mmCIF file of C-alpha atoms in Angstrom:
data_model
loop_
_atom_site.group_PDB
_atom_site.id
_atom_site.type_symbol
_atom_site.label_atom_id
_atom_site.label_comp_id
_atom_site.label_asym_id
_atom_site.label_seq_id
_atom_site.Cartn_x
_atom_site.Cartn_y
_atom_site.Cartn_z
ATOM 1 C CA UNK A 1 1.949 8.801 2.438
ATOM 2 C CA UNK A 2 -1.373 6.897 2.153
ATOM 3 C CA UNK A 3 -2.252 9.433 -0.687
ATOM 4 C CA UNK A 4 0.752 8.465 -2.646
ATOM 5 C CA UNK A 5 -0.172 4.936 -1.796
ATOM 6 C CA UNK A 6 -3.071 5.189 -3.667
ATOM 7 C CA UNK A 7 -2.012 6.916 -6.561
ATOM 8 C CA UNK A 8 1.443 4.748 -7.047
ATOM 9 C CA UNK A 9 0.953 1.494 -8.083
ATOM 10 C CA UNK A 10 2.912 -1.223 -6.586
ATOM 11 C CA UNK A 11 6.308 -3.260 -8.123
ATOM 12 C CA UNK A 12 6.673 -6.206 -5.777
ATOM 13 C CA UNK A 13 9.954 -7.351 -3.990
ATOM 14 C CA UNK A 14 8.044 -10.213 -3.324
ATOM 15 C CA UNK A 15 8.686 -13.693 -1.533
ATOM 16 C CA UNK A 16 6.829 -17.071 -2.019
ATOM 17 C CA UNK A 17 8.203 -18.692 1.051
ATOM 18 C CA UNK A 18 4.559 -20.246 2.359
ATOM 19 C CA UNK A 19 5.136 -18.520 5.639
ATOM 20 C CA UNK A 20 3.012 -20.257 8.816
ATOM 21 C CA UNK A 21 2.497 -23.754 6.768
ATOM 22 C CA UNK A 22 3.721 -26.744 9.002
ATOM 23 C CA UNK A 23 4.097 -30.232 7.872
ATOM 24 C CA UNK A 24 5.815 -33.584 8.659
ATOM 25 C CA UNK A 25 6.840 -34.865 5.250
ATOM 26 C CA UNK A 26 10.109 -33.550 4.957
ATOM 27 C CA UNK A 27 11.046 -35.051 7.674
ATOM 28 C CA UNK A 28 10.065 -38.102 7.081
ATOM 29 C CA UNK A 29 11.605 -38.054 3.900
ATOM 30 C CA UNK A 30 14.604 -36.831 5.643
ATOM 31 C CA UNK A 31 14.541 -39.699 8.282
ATOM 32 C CA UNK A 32 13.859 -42.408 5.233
ATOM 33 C CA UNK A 33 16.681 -40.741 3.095
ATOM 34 C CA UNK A 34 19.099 -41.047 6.317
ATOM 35 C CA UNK A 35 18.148 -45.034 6.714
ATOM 36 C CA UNK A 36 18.310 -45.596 2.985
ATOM 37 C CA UNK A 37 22.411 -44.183 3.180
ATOM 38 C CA UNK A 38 23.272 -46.698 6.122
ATOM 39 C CA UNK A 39 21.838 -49.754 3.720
ATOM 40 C CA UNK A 40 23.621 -48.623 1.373
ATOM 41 C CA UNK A 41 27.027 -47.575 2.876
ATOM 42 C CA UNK A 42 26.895 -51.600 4.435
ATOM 43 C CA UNK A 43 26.191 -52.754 1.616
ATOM 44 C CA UNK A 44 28.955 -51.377 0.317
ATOM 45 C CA UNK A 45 32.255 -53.816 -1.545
ATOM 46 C CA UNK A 46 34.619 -54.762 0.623
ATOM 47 C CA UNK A 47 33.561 -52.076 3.251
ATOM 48 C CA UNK A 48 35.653 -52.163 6.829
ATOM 49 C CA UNK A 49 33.279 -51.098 9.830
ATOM 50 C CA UNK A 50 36.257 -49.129 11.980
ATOM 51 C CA UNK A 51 37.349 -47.481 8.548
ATOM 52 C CA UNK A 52 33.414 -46.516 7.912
ATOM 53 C CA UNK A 53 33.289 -45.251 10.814
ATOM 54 C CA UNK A 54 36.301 -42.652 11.072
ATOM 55 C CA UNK A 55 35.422 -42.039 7.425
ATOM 56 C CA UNK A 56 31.816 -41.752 9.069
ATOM 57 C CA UNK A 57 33.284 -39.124 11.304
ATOM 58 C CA UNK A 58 35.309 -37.456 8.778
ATOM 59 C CA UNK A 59 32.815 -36.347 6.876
ATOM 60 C CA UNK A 60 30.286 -35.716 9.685
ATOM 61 C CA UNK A 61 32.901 -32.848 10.742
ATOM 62 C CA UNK A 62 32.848 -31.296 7.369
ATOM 63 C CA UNK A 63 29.441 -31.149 6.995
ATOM 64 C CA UNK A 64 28.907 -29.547 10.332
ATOM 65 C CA UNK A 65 31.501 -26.969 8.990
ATOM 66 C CA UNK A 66 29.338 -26.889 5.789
ATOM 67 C CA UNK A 67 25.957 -26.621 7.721
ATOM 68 C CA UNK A 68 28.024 -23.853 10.175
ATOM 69 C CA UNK A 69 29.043 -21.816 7.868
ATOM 70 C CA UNK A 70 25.717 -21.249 5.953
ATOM 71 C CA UNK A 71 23.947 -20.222 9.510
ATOM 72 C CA UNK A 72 26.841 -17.690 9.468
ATOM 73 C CA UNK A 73 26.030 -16.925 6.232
ATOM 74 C CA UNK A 74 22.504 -16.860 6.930
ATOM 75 C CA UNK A 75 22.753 -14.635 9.875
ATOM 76 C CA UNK A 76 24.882 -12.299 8.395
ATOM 77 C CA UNK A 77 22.214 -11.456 5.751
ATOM 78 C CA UNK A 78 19.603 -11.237 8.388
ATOM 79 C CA UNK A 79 21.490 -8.653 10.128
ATOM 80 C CA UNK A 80 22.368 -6.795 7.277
ATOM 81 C CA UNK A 81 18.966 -6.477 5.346
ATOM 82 C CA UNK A 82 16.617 -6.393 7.959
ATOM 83 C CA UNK A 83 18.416 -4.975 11.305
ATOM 84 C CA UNK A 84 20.625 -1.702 9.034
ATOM 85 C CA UNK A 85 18.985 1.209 7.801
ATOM 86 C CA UNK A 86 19.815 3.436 5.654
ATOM 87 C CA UNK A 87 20.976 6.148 8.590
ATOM 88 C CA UNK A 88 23.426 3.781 9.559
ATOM 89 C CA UNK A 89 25.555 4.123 6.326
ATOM 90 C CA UNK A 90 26.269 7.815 7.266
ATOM 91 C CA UNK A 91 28.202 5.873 10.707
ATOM 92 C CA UNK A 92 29.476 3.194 8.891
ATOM 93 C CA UNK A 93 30.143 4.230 5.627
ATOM 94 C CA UNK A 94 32.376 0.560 4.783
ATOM 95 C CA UNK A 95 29.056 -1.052 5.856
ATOM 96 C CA UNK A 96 27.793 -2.826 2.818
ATOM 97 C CA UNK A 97 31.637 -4.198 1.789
ATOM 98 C CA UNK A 98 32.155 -5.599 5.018
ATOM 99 C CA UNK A 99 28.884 -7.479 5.162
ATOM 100 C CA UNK A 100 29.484 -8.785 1.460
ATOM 101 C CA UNK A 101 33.007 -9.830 2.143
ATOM 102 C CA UNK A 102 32.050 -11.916 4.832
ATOM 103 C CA UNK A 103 29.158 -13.375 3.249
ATOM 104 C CA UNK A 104 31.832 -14.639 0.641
ATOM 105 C CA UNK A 105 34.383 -15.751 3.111
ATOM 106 C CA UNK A 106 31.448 -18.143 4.432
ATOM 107 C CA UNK A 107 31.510 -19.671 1.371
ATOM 108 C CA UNK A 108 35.516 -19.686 0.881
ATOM 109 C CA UNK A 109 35.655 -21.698 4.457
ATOM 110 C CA UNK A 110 33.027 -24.375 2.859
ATOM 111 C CA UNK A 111 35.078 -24.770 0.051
ATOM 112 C CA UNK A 112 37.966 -25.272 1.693
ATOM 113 C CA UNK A 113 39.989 -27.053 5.051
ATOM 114 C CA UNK A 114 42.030 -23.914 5.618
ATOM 115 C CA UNK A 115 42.491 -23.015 9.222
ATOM 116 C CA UNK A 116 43.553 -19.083 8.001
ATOM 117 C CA UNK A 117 40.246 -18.925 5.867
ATOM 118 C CA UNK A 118 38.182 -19.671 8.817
ATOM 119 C CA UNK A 119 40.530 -17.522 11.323
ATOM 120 C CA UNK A 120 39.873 -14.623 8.581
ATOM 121 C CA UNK A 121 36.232 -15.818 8.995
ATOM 122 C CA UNK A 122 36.569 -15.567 12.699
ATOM 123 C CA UNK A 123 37.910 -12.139 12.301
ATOM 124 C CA UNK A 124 35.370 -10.718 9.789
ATOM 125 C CA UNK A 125 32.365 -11.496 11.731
ATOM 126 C CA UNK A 126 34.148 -9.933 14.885
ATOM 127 C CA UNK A 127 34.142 -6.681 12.887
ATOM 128 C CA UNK A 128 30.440 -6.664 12.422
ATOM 129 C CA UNK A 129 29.730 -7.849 15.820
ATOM 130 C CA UNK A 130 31.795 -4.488 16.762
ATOM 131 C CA UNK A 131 29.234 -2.454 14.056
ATOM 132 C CA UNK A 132 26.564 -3.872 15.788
ATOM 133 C CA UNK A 133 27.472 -2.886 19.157
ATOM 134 C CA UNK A 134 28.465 0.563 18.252
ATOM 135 C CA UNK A 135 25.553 0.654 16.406
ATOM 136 C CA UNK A 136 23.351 0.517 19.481
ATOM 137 C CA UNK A 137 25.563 3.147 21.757
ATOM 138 C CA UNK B 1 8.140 6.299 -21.324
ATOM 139 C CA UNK B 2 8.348 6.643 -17.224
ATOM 140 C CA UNK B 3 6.622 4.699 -14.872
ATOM 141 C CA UNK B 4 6.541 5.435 -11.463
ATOM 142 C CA UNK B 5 5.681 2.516 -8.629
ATOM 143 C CA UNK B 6 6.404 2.067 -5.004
ATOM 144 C CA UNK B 7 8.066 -1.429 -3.597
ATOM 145 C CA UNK B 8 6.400 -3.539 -1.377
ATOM 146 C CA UNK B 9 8.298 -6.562 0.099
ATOM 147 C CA UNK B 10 11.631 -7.076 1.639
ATOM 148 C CA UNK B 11 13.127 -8.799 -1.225
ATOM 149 C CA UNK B 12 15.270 -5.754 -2.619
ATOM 150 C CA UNK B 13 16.771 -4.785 0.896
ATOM 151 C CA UNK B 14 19.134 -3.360 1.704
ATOM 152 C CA UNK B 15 19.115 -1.211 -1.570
ATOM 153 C CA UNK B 16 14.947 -1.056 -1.832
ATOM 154 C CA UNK B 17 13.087 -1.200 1.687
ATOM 155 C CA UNK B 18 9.121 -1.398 1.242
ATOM 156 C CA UNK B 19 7.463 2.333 0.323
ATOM 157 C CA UNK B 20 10.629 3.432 -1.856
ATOM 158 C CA UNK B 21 9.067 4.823 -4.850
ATOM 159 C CA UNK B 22 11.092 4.072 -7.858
ATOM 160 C CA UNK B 23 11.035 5.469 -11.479
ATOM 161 C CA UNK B 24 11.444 3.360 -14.132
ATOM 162 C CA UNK B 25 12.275 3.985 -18.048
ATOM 163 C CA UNK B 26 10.761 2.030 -20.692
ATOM 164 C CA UNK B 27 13.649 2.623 -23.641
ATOM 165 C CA UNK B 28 16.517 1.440 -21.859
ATOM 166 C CA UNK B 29 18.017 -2.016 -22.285
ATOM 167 C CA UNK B 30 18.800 -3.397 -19.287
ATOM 168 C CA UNK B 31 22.693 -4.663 -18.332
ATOM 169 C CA UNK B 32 23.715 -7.200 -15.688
ATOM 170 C CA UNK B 33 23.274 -4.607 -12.163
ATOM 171 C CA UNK B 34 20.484 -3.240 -13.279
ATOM 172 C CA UNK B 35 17.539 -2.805 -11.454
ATOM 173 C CA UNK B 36 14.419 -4.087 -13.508
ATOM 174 C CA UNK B 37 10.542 -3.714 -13.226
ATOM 175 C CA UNK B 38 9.347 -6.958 -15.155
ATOM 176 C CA UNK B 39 6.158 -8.403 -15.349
ATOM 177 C CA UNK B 40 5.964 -12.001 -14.441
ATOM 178 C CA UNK B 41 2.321 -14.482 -13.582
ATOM 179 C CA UNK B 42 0.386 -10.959 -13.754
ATOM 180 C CA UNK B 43 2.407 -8.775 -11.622
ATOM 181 C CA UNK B 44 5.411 -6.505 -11.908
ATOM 182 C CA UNK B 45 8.608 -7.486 -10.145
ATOM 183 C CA UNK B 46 11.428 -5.834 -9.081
ATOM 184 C CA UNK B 47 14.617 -7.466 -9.170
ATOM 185 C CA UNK B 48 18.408 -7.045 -10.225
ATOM 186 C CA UNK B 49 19.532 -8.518 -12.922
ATOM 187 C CA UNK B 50 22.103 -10.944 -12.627
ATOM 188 C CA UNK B 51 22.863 -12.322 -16.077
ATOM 189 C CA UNK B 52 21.510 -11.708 -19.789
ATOM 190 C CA UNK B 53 21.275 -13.608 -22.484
ATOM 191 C CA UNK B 54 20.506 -12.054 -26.156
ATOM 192 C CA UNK B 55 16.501 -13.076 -25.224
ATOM 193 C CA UNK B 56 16.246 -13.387 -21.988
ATOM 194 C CA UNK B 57 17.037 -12.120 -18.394
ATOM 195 C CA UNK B 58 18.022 -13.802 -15.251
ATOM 196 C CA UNK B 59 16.472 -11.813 -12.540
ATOM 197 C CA UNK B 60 17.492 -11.799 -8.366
ATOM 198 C CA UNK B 61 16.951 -9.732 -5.540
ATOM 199 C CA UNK B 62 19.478 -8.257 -3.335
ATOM 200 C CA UNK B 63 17.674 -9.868 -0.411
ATOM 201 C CA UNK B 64 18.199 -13.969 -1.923
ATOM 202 C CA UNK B 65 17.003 -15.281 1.515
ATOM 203 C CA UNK B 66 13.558 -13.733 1.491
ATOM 204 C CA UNK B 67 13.217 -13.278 -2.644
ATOM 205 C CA UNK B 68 11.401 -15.790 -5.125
ATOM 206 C CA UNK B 69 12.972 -14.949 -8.652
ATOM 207 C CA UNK B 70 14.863 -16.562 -11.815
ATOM 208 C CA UNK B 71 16.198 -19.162 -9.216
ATOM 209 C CA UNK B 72 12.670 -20.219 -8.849
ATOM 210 C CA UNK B 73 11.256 -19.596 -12.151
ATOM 211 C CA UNK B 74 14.292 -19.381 -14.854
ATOM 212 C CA UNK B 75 15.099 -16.898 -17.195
ATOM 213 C CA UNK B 76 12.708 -14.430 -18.453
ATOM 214 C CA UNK B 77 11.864 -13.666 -21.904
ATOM 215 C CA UNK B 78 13.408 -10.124 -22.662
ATOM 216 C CA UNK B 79 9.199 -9.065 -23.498
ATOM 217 C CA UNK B 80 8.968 -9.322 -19.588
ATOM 218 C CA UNK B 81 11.115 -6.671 -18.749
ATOM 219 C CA UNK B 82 8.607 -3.547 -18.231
ATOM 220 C CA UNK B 83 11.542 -0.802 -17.423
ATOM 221 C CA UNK B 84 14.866 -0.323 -15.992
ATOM 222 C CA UNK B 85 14.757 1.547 -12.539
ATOM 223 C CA UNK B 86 16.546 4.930 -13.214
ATOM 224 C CA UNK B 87 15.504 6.732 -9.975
ATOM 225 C CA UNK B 88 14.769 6.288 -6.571
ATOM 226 C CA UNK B 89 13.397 8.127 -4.068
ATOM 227 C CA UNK B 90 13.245 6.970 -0.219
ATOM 228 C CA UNK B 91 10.691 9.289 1.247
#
């Protein structure tokens, strides 16, 4: 293997993402960006403070769904790319289609308020927490 | 016309885990799927292509959470593309 190494040159599959490189000016941006909204919703025409505030809430709830359903998403590329190996194909032959159709049903429960998309969500991710246990038996 | 190279990074998996040597071939013209070698800020790539335009390609990996490509830097010019991966082998 280290022979080959030597005589193969490499293609990269590479990834900028400055690993290990900590700051604090995103969040201060972040924290300035959240003030800068609440001036701006007040100073809003005409704007009711107890409608504001269920609106407020409204959309608070959707973007927790929004912000939810990307960790799914996340997570459910984690697991695929990094935790499945090849080998495991041979158990699971369906594996790659399940993990893709979910991936896509994350994104059909952001775009929509549909209780059945995000039951079928509900279900998907069952069936790869099932993989994953088998998986370890 | 071949060119043989073996992957390093994560940014192709599940299809390409690191050490996979691939074989790529010069003459082909790559199609939307395809597996590409291209050479981009002194280095050859490899990444899928995900759309193609008559001069350019839009390159991503299978792995978009842990892959810098054509959603960071744009299409590239068709002259970047080095070969289309025709071969694998997972030793």
């Amino acid at each position: 293997m280290k022979l080959l190494n030597k005589f193969i040159k490499p293609v990269y599959a590479h990834c900028d993402v400055p690993c290990g490189i900590y700051e604090t000016d995103t969040m201060k941006h972040a924290a300035d960006t959240c003030l800068r909204m609440i001036e701006k919703i007040e100073a809003l025409e005409g704007a009711d403070k107890e409608k504001s505030d269920a609106h407020n809430n409204f959309i608070r709830m959707v973007v927790t769904k929004e912000k939810h359903a990307q960790i799914c998403k996340d997570q459910l590329y984690l697991l695929w790319s990094d935790y499945f190996k090849p080998e495991h194909l041979e158990k699971f032959p369906d594996l790659h289609q399940t993990f893709w159709m979910a991936t896509k049903q994350c994104g059909k429960v952001k775009q929509t308020i549909s209780r059945a998309e995000a039951e079928k969500l509900v279900e998907m991710v069952g069936g790869v927490a099932t993989i994953f246990a088998q998986s370890k038996q | 016309m071949f060119l043989i190279r073996r992957v390093v990074g994560e940014s192709m998996l599940p299809v390409l885990r690191q050490g996979v040597v691939v074989i790529g071939w010069r003459l082909k013209r790559p199609n939307v799927g395809n597996i590409v070698i291209a050479k981009w800020q002194g280095r050859e790539l490899i990444k899928r292509v995900a759309d193609v335009r008559p001069d350019s390609y839009y390159l991503v990996g299978d792995n978009p959470v842990a892959s810098t490509d054509s959603r960071t830097y744009g299409w590239l010019p068709a002259s970047a593309v080095v070969a289309v991966v025709v071969f694998t082998l997972h030793l």
